[in-house]
Amino acid sequence: MKVAKFGGTSLANAEQIKKVCSIVRADQERRLVVVSAPGKRFKDDTKVTDLLINYAERYLETGEAAAEKQAILGRYQEIVAELHLSVEVGAQIEAELDEVLSNEKRLSPDRFMDAVKAAGEDTCAKVVAHYLRSLGEEAHYINPQEAGMLVTDEVGNAHVLPEAYEKLSALRSGSGITVFPGFFGFTKTGDLVTFSRGGSDITGSILAAAVKANVYENFTDVDSVYVVNPNLIAHPVEVKEITYREMRELSYSGFGVFHEEALIPAYQANIPVCIKNTNNPSAPGTMIVSEPPVSTKRVSGIASDSGFCSIYVSKYLMNKEIGFGRKLLQILEEEYLSYEHTPSGIDNISVILRERDLTADKEQRIVERIQSELRVDDVSVTHGLALVMIVGEGMRQSVGTTARATAALATAKINLEMINQGSSEVSMMFGVKSEEADRAVIALYQEFFGCEEDEKATAHQASSVMV
Amino acid sequence: MKVAKFGGTSLANAEQIKKVCSIVRADQERRLVVVSAPGKRFKDDTKVTDLLINYAERYLETGEAAAEKQAILGRYQEIVAELHLSVEVGAQIEAELDEVLSNEKRLSPDRFMDAVKAAGEDTCAKVVAHYLRSLGEEAHYINPQEAGMLVTDEVGNAHVLPEAYEKLSALRSGSGITVFPGFFGFTKTGDLVTFSRGGSDITGSILAAAVKANVYENFTDVDSVYVVNPNLIAHPVEVKEITYREMRELSYSGFGVFHEEALIPAYQANIPVCIKNTNNPSAPGTMIVSEPPVSTKRVSGIASDSGFCSIYVSKYLMNKEIGFGRKLLQILEEEYLSYEHTPSGIDNISVILRERDLTADKEQRIVERIQSELRVDDVSVTHGLALVMIVGEGMRQSVGTTARATAALATAKINLEMINQGSSEVSMMFGVKSEEADRAVIALYQEFFGCEEDEKATAHQASSVMV
């Protein structure tokens, strides 16, 4: 059994929904389908989820939002009409949606917001189920409450409860195709609560784990994951297979395929994930697996993220002082700061953290506490750092990866503010000035994938000739 | 005014003491002389300090150690005779030494041990002062208690008290040459306590700071500090000038010139240190300074030290958990372990520490606590690591140093277990397997100093031809 999750652009209009249903019908294993809310149809379009948020905000503020409501209903009316669903079906779907949108009297504002947001996925799931039935399939929409998607009561940031998995496992024995709305669940007391944004990926991941799917297919609008951000490099090399660990390291540094937490359930249940393109389903896509493939490439991807800063602390004979590092980290903890890395010399240590977390207030307090409580020789804060990451299973076993990477960066005249390597076996991290991050990524891509690029161009030429 | 400290080999016998006195007399600025106890005269000889320890141990154990005592007295008798000091002087020196050696009844065993150990330096200072006077100099021995060398009451590991500096500063206005025994001081209640081993360097450093010396000359038996361990590379490049920070980073990783703490007083008082050779005083030696010279070489030295191990910990989404690193370090602190470095990936962190500190007991307890208290996915310990360090002021500003270093290591087929760079501006640290450390140092030396080596060889050839 496969769990197939479709993202917003895969469901943006009737034409896209037809592609989705054709994909579902093409493989009898695709018996559990998770849908997002309809996304953008064109570049400047608005996602249904954003229409819903606009509506709820306006409605809560002014008690009236007719135009905003019509924008939502209109999207579904258009889809229902173009899918040639019956007038009765259309009316029923609209009535149920309208009820949610007008339900604020019974709910607190934040619960109302959550219920309205969830209506995007919920309505979409109903539409898809109806359309599949109209094509002659045995398909049915299921409500997450009925299915047993039990979650914590954290509005807008729910987490699945352990007992949900057993209830949801019953979906494995359901007949026909089950269409499950993503993005939300219900508390034990029956309140609807949404996951964090991108939460349909979470729903799919939970279901794949619950039913012990062979594979969790995640349909989006790209043929695959690329080894580098395609905004920096035109037509970069595609990733055929990548491990969970690699994916996690890459997503940390701005590799925006999945929400970081979305994959946890699938990861823990050892379910492979396949990222595929709704618009080109015959492309093999990218597989995310637990164990690296036999013929592992040394480098699987390159990513970068800016917005880091560094607190530098020096004190003569620091490393002889038992508890120094712990005290330093405790000061950060007491300011509710999580830190990212702590490269260190003999008499000095730097703490790398996200710039957004370090307000000017906190910065001043921390610097003062470090000076007075740790009696250091020097403390200073550097802003504007970026982390550039090379990720690849087995990279560490290969003598020379570091040498190639640092040589490529040196040739590009990029100064290294930091190198952190040695804990993770699958990544190597370079700190550079933010303004040099893009150039660093490009230089590393050229070093590790430049030849393949040429091969690809040659292959492409060859196939062009064949056509 | 210069403070000149002479090490044990510089005072091993009468011939060496003559060299020392000739050096002192050659510069009128050398008015404060610090001496060690006589060291080895030849490879298998025993240092006077070791003779004294043997004596005290035996005496405390059996109440009798005549042969051991005679070995000590014999060393000084020979020196006194060869320096042609008067019989009276010889007898007085011997009587004072004998009194210390027979003084155990009044003292606790550890105080007796400290007093006996200190007699090596103390007697040597008296001999040198007498010999200088016999040459017509105005010279006098000073007792550290009289001079105001006030220290903490930590037997065998004394630390100077802040108030000592003012008292000792009076030495600046003393007339003639003052000969000061290294290695010990006195508590406020008048008890003699020694510094940790190598403590004559500490005495010299304290005195240089107290009298605000122009320079602290440290005479030993090598022409200079070398950029790499001469046991690994024959005739390595000499270091002409090095900063305190560089010296500290090098001495951390097995660069055995100074006891790490010895330089603190001179460092804090901004006194330059000059390391010179008693057997070749015209060689310029190595200067240790606060600020790097204008034309800084990128790399000043290469060193390595083995005996490290690494505790690897991984946990999915670790970096989102505020306090995780602090809790980990606290477990180590509660086992009285200081750690050296903590390279980290996204979901993992390694703690590098000295292997000697991590007993099997502690290792087991720590691993268990990490598993149970931090609920990690994985924890493991790797033994047999070495740290290889490249040190140089301004190295970080130079694009490409890392690239050259890692390429040299890759060419030598040395796998990097860890790289730590980014906190210290003056060093870069590589973790390698212990058995590969020497090859790593040699490869780095060839990369950064190989050309100079050739130049030196050429220069040597040229000068040979001229002779």
PDB file of C-alpha atoms in Angstrom, chain B residues 105-347:
ATOM      1  CA  LYS B 105      61.614  16.502  62.587  1.00  0.00           C
ATOM      2  CA  ARG B 106      60.171  20.015  62.579  1.00  0.00           C
ATOM      3  CA  LEU B 107      58.073  19.538  59.453  1.00  0.00           C
ATOM      4  CA  SER B 108      55.184  17.425  58.172  1.00  0.00           C
ATOM      5  CA  PRO B 109      56.250  14.968  55.439  1.00  0.00           C
ATOM      6  CA  ASP B 110      54.849  17.051  52.579  1.00  0.00           C
ATOM      7  CA  ARG B 111      56.411  20.268  53.854  1.00  0.00           C
ATOM      8  CA  PHE B 112      59.717  18.419  54.279  1.00  0.00           C
ATOM      9  CA  MET B 113      59.487  17.189  50.690  1.00  0.00           C
ATOM     10  CA  ASP B 114      58.807  20.718  49.432  1.00  0.00           C
ATOM     11  CA  ALA B 115      61.696  22.162  51.436  1.00  0.00           C
ATOM     12  CA  VAL B 116      64.126  19.502  50.185  1.00  0.00           C
ATOM     13  CA  LYS B 117      63.057  19.974  46.561  1.00  0.00           C
ATOM     14  CA  ALA B 118      63.505  23.754  46.873  1.00  0.00           C
ATOM     15  CA  ALA B 119      67.045  23.309  48.233  1.00  0.00           C
ATOM     16  CA  GLY B 120      68.254  22.485  44.717  1.00  0.00           C
ATOM     17  CA  GLU B 121      67.493  25.953  43.386  1.00  0.00           C
ATOM     18  CA  ASP B 122      68.315  27.687  46.632  1.00  0.00           C
ATOM     19  CA  THR B 123      71.807  26.223  46.902  1.00  0.00           C
ATOM     20  CA  CYS B 124      72.448  26.859  43.219  1.00  0.00           C
ATOM     21  CA  ALA B 125      71.546  30.545  43.644  1.00  0.00           C
ATOM     22  CA  LYS B 126      74.032  30.852  46.501  1.00  0.00           C
ATOM     23  CA  VAL B 127      76.773  29.204  44.422  1.00  0.00           C
ATOM     24  CA  VAL B 128      76.156  31.507  41.471  1.00  0.00           C
ATOM     25  CA  ALA B 129      76.143  34.613  43.688  1.00  0.00           C
ATOM     26  CA  HIS B 130      79.434  33.568  45.312  1.00  0.00           C
ATOM     27  CA  TYR B 131      81.023  32.845  41.977  1.00  0.00           C
ATOM     28  CA  LEU B 132      79.957  36.224  40.555  1.00  0.00           C
ATOM     29  CA  ARG B 133      81.446  37.913  43.620  1.00  0.00           C
ATOM     30  CA  SER B 134      84.658  35.913  43.169  1.00  0.00           C
ATOM     31  CA  LEU B 135      84.818  37.475  39.694  1.00  0.00           C
ATOM     32  CA  GLY B 136      84.587  40.925  41.239  1.00  0.00           C
ATOM     33  CA  GLU B 137      80.900  41.604  40.610  1.00  0.00           C
ATOM     34  CA  GLU B 138      78.581  43.133  43.152  1.00  0.00           C
ATOM     35  CA  ALA B 139      76.254  40.141  43.389  1.00  0.00           C
ATOM     36  CA  HIS B 140      74.119  38.699  46.127  1.00  0.00           C
ATOM     37  CA  TYR B 141      71.793  35.813  46.726  1.00  0.00           C
ATOM     38  CA  ILE B 142      68.311  36.741  47.925  1.00  0.00           C
ATOM     39  CA  ASN B 143      65.953  34.516  49.832  1.00  0.00           C
ATOM     40  CA  PRO B 144      62.453  34.458  48.281  1.00  0.00           C
ATOM     41  CA  GLN B 145      60.868  35.003  51.706  1.00  0.00           C
ATOM     42  CA  GLU B 146      62.921  38.111  52.306  1.00  0.00           C
ATOM     43  CA  ALA B 147      62.196  39.282  48.730  1.00  0.00           C
ATOM     44  CA  GLY B 148      58.434  38.885  49.220  1.00  0.00           C
ATOM     45  CA  MET B 149      57.614  35.932  46.945  1.00  0.00           C
ATOM     46  CA  LEU B 150      54.259  35.309  48.673  1.00  0.00           C
ATOM     47  CA  VAL B 151      52.316  32.289  47.454  1.00  0.00           C
ATOM     48  CA  THR B 152      49.226  30.221  48.242  1.00  0.00           C
ATOM     49  CA  ASP B 153      49.585  27.252  50.595  1.00  0.00           C
ATOM     50  CA  GLU B 154      49.205  24.535  47.942  1.00  0.00           C
ATOM     51  CA  VAL B 155      52.066  22.128  48.504  1.00  0.00           C
ATOM     52  CA  GLY B 156      53.842  21.383  45.218  1.00  0.00           C
ATOM     53  CA  ASN B 157      51.448  23.602  43.303  1.00  0.00           C
ATOM     54  CA  ALA B 158      51.715  27.097  44.778  1.00  0.00           C
ATOM     55  CA  HIS B 159      50.312  30.170  43.025  1.00  0.00           C
ATOM     56  CA  VAL B 160      51.651  33.669  43.471  1.00  0.00           C
ATOM     57  CA  LEU B 161      49.559  36.032  45.604  1.00  0.00           C
ATOM     58  CA  PRO B 162      48.675  39.437  44.111  1.00  0.00           C
ATOM     59  CA  GLU B 163      50.411  41.334  46.938  1.00  0.00           C
ATOM     60  CA  ALA B 164      53.738  39.677  46.052  1.00  0.00           C
ATOM     61  CA  TYR B 165      54.172  41.913  43.010  1.00  0.00           C
ATOM     62  CA  GLU B 166      54.497  45.120  44.966  1.00  0.00           C
ATOM     63  CA  LYS B 167      57.000  43.669  47.427  1.00  0.00           C
ATOM     64  CA  LEU B 168      59.034  42.098  44.618  1.00  0.00           C
ATOM     65  CA  SER B 169      59.085  45.366  42.655  1.00  0.00           C
ATOM     66  CA  ALA B 170      61.674  46.637  45.172  1.00  0.00           C
ATOM     67  CA  LEU B 171      64.169  44.319  43.444  1.00  0.00           C
ATOM     68  CA  ARG B 172      64.237  46.881  40.643  1.00  0.00           C
ATOM     69  CA  SER B 173      66.131  49.370  42.795  1.00  0.00           C
ATOM     70  CA  GLY B 174      68.547  46.860  44.326  1.00  0.00           C
ATOM     71  CA  SER B 175      72.193  47.484  43.486  1.00  0.00           C
ATOM     72  CA  GLY B 176      74.387  45.028  41.618  1.00  0.00           C
ATOM     73  CA  ILE B 177      73.220  41.613  40.456  1.00  0.00           C
ATOM     74  CA  THR B 178      70.538  39.780  42.431  1.00  0.00           C
ATOM     75  CA  VAL B 179      70.513  35.984  42.165  1.00  0.00           C
ATOM     76  CA  PHE B 180      67.079  34.582  42.905  1.00  0.00           C
ATOM     77  CA  PRO B 181      66.345  30.859  43.347  1.00  0.00           C
ATOM     78  CA  GLY B 182      63.465  29.682  41.191  1.00  0.00           C
ATOM     79  CA  PHE B 183      60.709  27.177  41.915  1.00  0.00           C
ATOM     80  CA  PHE B 184      59.415  28.256  45.356  1.00  0.00           C
ATOM     81  CA  GLY B 185      57.941  30.946  47.553  1.00  0.00           C
ATOM     82  CA  PHE B 186      56.581  31.335  51.047  1.00  0.00           C
ATOM     83  CA  THR B 187      53.098  31.523  52.478  1.00  0.00           C
ATOM     84  CA  LYS B 188      52.053  34.492  54.603  1.00  0.00           C
ATOM     85  CA  THR B 189      52.680  32.350  57.665  1.00  0.00           C
ATOM     86  CA  GLY B 190      56.243  31.671  56.507  1.00  0.00           C
ATOM     87  CA  ASP B 191      55.974  28.122  55.151  1.00  0.00           C
ATOM     88  CA  LEU B 192      58.031  27.227  52.104  1.00  0.00           C
ATOM     89  CA  VAL B 193      55.911  25.930  49.173  1.00  0.00           C
ATOM     90  CA  THR B 194      57.073  24.957  45.686  1.00  0.00           C
ATOM     91  CA  PHE B 195      55.444  25.749  42.362  1.00  0.00           C
ATOM     92  CA  SER B 196      54.470  22.940  40.019  1.00  0.00           C
ATOM     93  CA  ARG B 197      57.345  21.336  38.108  1.00  0.00           C
ATOM     94  CA  GLY B 198      59.211  23.638  35.766  1.00  0.00           C
ATOM     95  CA  GLY B 199      58.479  26.281  38.356  1.00  0.00           C
ATOM     96  CA  SER B 200      61.670  28.289  37.806  1.00  0.00           C
ATOM     97  CA  ASP B 201      60.060  29.585  34.621  1.00  0.00           C
ATOM     98  CA  ILE B 202      57.174  30.752  36.810  1.00  0.00           C
ATOM     99  CA  THR B 203      59.531  32.545  39.210  1.00  0.00           C
ATOM    100  CA  GLY B 204      61.238  34.347  36.308  1.00  0.00           C
ATOM    101  CA  SER B 205      57.902  35.309  34.806  1.00  0.00           C
ATOM    102  CA  ILE B 206      56.651  36.723  38.127  1.00  0.00           C
ATOM    103  CA  LEU B 207      59.855  38.686  38.701  1.00  0.00           C
ATOM    104  CA  ALA B 208      59.862  40.083  35.146  1.00  0.00           C
ATOM    105  CA  ALA B 209      56.313  41.313  35.705  1.00  0.00           C
ATOM    106  CA  ALA B 210      57.088  42.690  39.186  1.00  0.00           C
ATOM    107  CA  VAL B 211      60.141  44.741  38.152  1.00  0.00           C
ATOM    108  CA  LYS B 212      58.608  45.649  34.767  1.00  0.00           C
ATOM    109  CA  ALA B 213      61.594  44.221  32.929  1.00  0.00           C
ATOM    110  CA  ASN B 214      62.299  45.255  29.330  1.00  0.00           C
ATOM    111  CA  VAL B 215      62.577  41.600  28.530  1.00  0.00           C
ATOM    112  CA  TYR B 216      62.429  38.254  30.274  1.00  0.00           C
ATOM    113  CA  GLU B 217      65.334  36.209  28.951  1.00  0.00           C
ATOM    114  CA  ASN B 218      64.871  32.499  29.301  1.00  0.00           C
ATOM    115  CA  PHE B 219      68.162  30.666  28.749  1.00  0.00           C
ATOM    116  CA  THR B 220      67.937  27.021  27.808  1.00  0.00           C
ATOM    117  CA  ASP B 221      69.948  24.634  25.636  1.00  0.00           C
ATOM    118  CA  VAL B 222      68.497  25.298  22.181  1.00  0.00           C
ATOM    119  CA  ASP B 223      69.181  28.175  19.811  1.00  0.00           C
ATOM    120  CA  SER B 224      65.497  28.859  19.339  1.00  0.00           C
ATOM    121  CA  VAL B 225      62.027  27.456  19.191  1.00  0.00           C
ATOM    122  CA  TYR B 226      61.404  25.519  15.996  1.00  0.00           C
ATOM    123  CA  VAL B 227      58.277  25.595  13.866  1.00  0.00           C
ATOM    124  CA  VAL B 228      57.905  21.855  14.336  1.00  0.00           C
ATOM    125  CA  ASN B 229      59.127  19.147  16.689  1.00  0.00           C
ATOM    126  CA  PRO B 230      62.809  18.474  15.748  1.00  0.00           C
ATOM    127  CA  ASN B 231      62.245  14.793  16.510  1.00  0.00           C
ATOM    128  CA  LEU B 232      60.008  14.626  13.456  1.00  0.00           C
ATOM    129  CA  ILE B 233      61.903  16.901  11.058  1.00  0.00           C
ATOM    130  CA  ALA B 234      65.687  17.210  11.038  1.00  0.00           C
ATOM    131  CA  HIS B 235      66.896  20.840  11.316  1.00  0.00           C
ATOM    132  CA  PRO B 236      63.491  22.504  11.075  1.00  0.00           C
ATOM    133  CA  VAL B 237      62.977  26.205  10.427  1.00  0.00           C
ATOM    134  CA  GLU B 238      63.602  28.448  13.466  1.00  0.00           C
ATOM    135  CA  VAL B 239      60.978  30.757  14.890  1.00  0.00           C
ATOM    136  CA  LYS B 240      62.352  34.290  15.180  1.00  0.00           C
ATOM    137  CA  GLU B 241      59.304  35.913  16.683  1.00  0.00           C
ATOM    138  CA  ILE B 242      56.051  34.459  17.942  1.00  0.00           C
ATOM    139  CA  THR B 243      53.130  35.919  19.867  1.00  0.00           C
ATOM    140  CA  TYR B 244      51.928  34.802  23.264  1.00  0.00           C
ATOM    141  CA  ARG B 245      48.733  33.502  21.702  1.00  0.00           C
ATOM    142  CA  GLU B 246      50.600  31.432  19.162  1.00  0.00           C
ATOM    143  CA  MET B 247      52.884  30.083  21.856  1.00  0.00           C
ATOM    144  CA  ARG B 248      49.935  29.143  24.011  1.00  0.00           C
ATOM    145  CA  GLU B 249      48.167  27.321  21.175  1.00  0.00           C
ATOM    146  CA  LEU B 250      51.350  25.477  20.290  1.00  0.00           C
ATOM    147  CA  SER B 251      52.232  24.516  23.843  1.00  0.00           C
ATOM    148  CA  TYR B 252      48.731  23.066  24.155  1.00  0.00           C
ATOM    149  CA  SER B 253      49.464  20.541  21.495  1.00  0.00           C
ATOM    150  CA  GLY B 254      52.727  19.165  22.723  1.00  0.00           C
ATOM    151  CA  PHE B 255      55.059  22.033  21.875  1.00  0.00           C
ATOM    152  CA  GLY B 256      57.095  21.625  25.042  1.00  0.00           C
ATOM    153  CA  VAL B 257      58.943  24.896  25.527  1.00  0.00           C
ATOM    154  CA  PHE B 258      57.163  26.334  28.508  1.00  0.00           C
ATOM    155  CA  HIS B 259      54.892  25.092  31.175  1.00  0.00           C
ATOM    156  CA  GLU B 260      51.538  26.495  30.056  1.00  0.00           C
ATOM    157  CA  GLU B 261      50.923  28.588  33.138  1.00  0.00           C
ATOM    158  CA  ALA B 262      54.473  29.870  33.462  1.00  0.00           C
ATOM    159  CA  LEU B 263      53.989  32.704  31.007  1.00  0.00           C
ATOM    160  CA  ILE B 264      50.839  34.179  32.545  1.00  0.00           C
ATOM    161  CA  PRO B 265      52.500  36.865  34.718  1.00  0.00           C
ATOM    162  CA  ALA B 266      54.779  38.065  31.889  1.00  0.00           C
ATOM    163  CA  TYR B 267      51.858  37.919  29.447  1.00  0.00           C
ATOM    164  CA  GLN B 268      49.608  39.973  31.686  1.00  0.00           C
ATOM    165  CA  ALA B 269      52.337  42.569  32.267  1.00  0.00           C
ATOM    166  CA  ASN B 270      53.093  42.705  28.548  1.00  0.00           C
ATOM    167  CA  ILE B 271      56.759  41.741  28.978  1.00  0.00           C
ATOM    168  CA  PRO B 272      58.391  40.234  25.889  1.00  0.00           C
ATOM    169  CA  VAL B 273      60.129  36.911  26.449  1.00  0.00           C
ATOM    170  CA  CYS B 274      63.324  35.903  24.691  1.00  0.00           C
ATOM    171  CA  ILE B 275      64.312  32.247  24.544  1.00  0.00           C
ATOM    172  CA  LYS B 276      68.086  31.957  24.180  1.00  0.00           C
ATOM    173  CA  ASN B 277      70.808  29.332  24.259  1.00  0.00           C
ATOM    174  CA  THR B 278      73.342  29.393  27.110  1.00  0.00           C
ATOM    175  CA  ASN B 279      75.720  27.447  24.889  1.00  0.00           C
ATOM    176  CA  ASN B 280      75.361  29.880  21.978  1.00  0.00           C
ATOM    177  CA  PRO B 281      74.358  33.239  23.423  1.00  0.00           C
ATOM    178  CA  SER B 282      75.100  35.160  20.244  1.00  0.00           C
ATOM    179  CA  ALA B 283      72.258  33.371  18.397  1.00  0.00           C
ATOM    180  CA  PRO B 284      69.283  35.746  18.315  1.00  0.00           C
ATOM    181  CA  GLY B 285      66.883  33.238  19.870  1.00  0.00           C
ATOM    182  CA  THR B 286      63.104  33.381  19.715  1.00  0.00           C
ATOM    183  CA  MET B 287      61.134  36.411  20.869  1.00  0.00           C
ATOM    184  CA  ILE B 288      57.661  35.946  22.349  1.00  0.00           C
ATOM    185  CA  VAL B 289      55.743  39.190  21.996  1.00  0.00           C
ATOM    186  CA  SER B 290      52.244  40.531  22.518  1.00  0.00           C
ATOM    187  CA  GLU B 291      51.635  41.895  19.053  1.00  0.00           C
ATOM    188  CA  PRO B 292      52.475  40.098  15.837  1.00  0.00           C
ATOM    189  CA  PRO B 293      55.401  41.533  13.849  1.00  0.00           C
ATOM    190  CA  VAL B 294      54.459  43.626  10.818  1.00  0.00           C
ATOM    191  CA  SER B 295      55.485  41.092   8.229  1.00  0.00           C
ATOM    192  CA  THR B 296      53.693  38.175   9.781  1.00  0.00           C
ATOM    193  CA  LYS B 297      54.190  34.812   8.265  1.00  0.00           C
ATOM    194  CA  ARG B 298      50.912  33.031   7.881  1.00  0.00           C
ATOM    195  CA  VAL B 299      51.970  29.930   9.753  1.00  0.00           C
ATOM    196  CA  SER B 300      54.234  30.129  12.795  1.00  0.00           C
ATOM    197  CA  GLY B 301      54.257  26.560  13.925  1.00  0.00           C
ATOM    198  CA  ILE B 302      52.815  23.081  13.660  1.00  0.00           C
ATOM    199  CA  ALA B 303      52.275  20.762  16.597  1.00  0.00           C
ATOM    200  CA  SER B 304      50.338  17.716  17.578  1.00  0.00           C
ATOM    201  CA  ASP B 305      49.261  15.873  20.652  1.00  0.00           C
ATOM    202  CA  SER B 306      47.658  12.482  20.980  1.00  0.00           C
ATOM    203  CA  GLY B 307      45.637  10.923  23.772  1.00  0.00           C
ATOM    204  CA  PHE B 308      42.241  12.386  22.947  1.00  0.00           C
ATOM    205  CA  CYS B 309      38.903  10.657  22.686  1.00  0.00           C
ATOM    206  CA  SER B 310      35.498  11.685  21.481  1.00  0.00           C
ATOM    207  CA  ILE B 311      31.973  11.140  22.815  1.00  0.00           C
ATOM    208  CA  TYR B 312      29.529  11.233  19.909  1.00  0.00           C
ATOM    209  CA  VAL B 313      25.860  11.958  20.638  1.00  0.00           C
ATOM    210  CA  SER B 314      23.036  12.162  18.123  1.00  0.00           C
ATOM    211  CA  LYS B 315      19.372  13.000  18.499  1.00  0.00           C
ATOM    212  CA  TYR B 316      16.901  13.999  15.808  1.00  0.00           C
ATOM    213  CA  LEU B 317      16.067  17.727  16.048  1.00  0.00           C
ATOM    214  CA  MET B 318      18.659  18.180  18.794  1.00  0.00           C
ATOM    215  CA  ASN B 319      19.300  21.796  17.882  1.00  0.00           C
ATOM    216  CA  LYS B 320      15.693  22.749  18.619  1.00  0.00           C
ATOM    217  CA  GLU B 321      16.029  21.557  22.192  1.00  0.00           C
ATOM    218  CA  ILE B 322      16.961  24.497  24.380  1.00  0.00           C
ATOM    219  CA  GLY B 323      19.460  23.414  27.017  1.00  0.00           C
ATOM    220  CA  PHE B 324      20.532  20.162  25.357  1.00  0.00           C
ATOM    221  CA  GLY B 325      24.206  21.109  25.070  1.00  0.00           C
ATOM    222  CA  ARG B 326      24.252  22.542  28.563  1.00  0.00           C
ATOM    223  CA  LYS B 327      22.785  19.354  30.033  1.00  0.00           C
ATOM    224  CA  LEU B 328      25.340  17.252  28.186  1.00  0.00           C
ATOM    225  CA  LEU B 329      28.217  19.372  29.491  1.00  0.00           C
ATOM    226  CA  GLN B 330      26.753  19.287  32.982  1.00  0.00           C
ATOM    227  CA  ILE B 331      26.942  15.490  33.013  1.00  0.00           C
ATOM    228  CA  LEU B 332      30.655  15.798  32.227  1.00  0.00           C
ATOM    229  CA  GLU B 333      31.124  18.478  34.861  1.00  0.00           C
ATOM    230  CA  GLU B 334      29.475  16.279  37.480  1.00  0.00           C
ATOM    231  CA  GLU B 335      32.099  13.646  36.648  1.00  0.00           C
ATOM    232  CA  TYR B 336      34.817  16.302  37.152  1.00  0.00           C
ATOM    233  CA  LEU B 337      35.804  16.196  33.498  1.00  0.00           C
ATOM    234  CA  SER B 338      36.967  19.222  31.599  1.00  0.00           C
ATOM    235  CA  TYR B 339      36.450  18.912  27.879  1.00  0.00           C
ATOM    236  CA  GLU B 340      38.448  20.332  25.020  1.00  0.00           C
ATOM    237  CA  HIS B 341      36.139  20.869  22.033  1.00  0.00           C
ATOM    238  CA  THR B 342      32.601  20.241  20.878  1.00  0.00           C
ATOM    239  CA  PRO B 343      32.302  20.080  17.098  1.00  0.00           C
ATOM    240  CA  SER B 344      28.671  19.686  16.104  1.00  0.00           C
ATOM    241  CA  GLY B 345      26.443  18.818  13.166  1.00  0.00           C
ATOM    242  CA  ILE B 346      22.729  19.495  12.967  1.00  0.00           C
ATOM    243  CA  ASP B 347      21.479  16.621  15.065  1.00  0.00           C
TER     244      ASP B 347
END
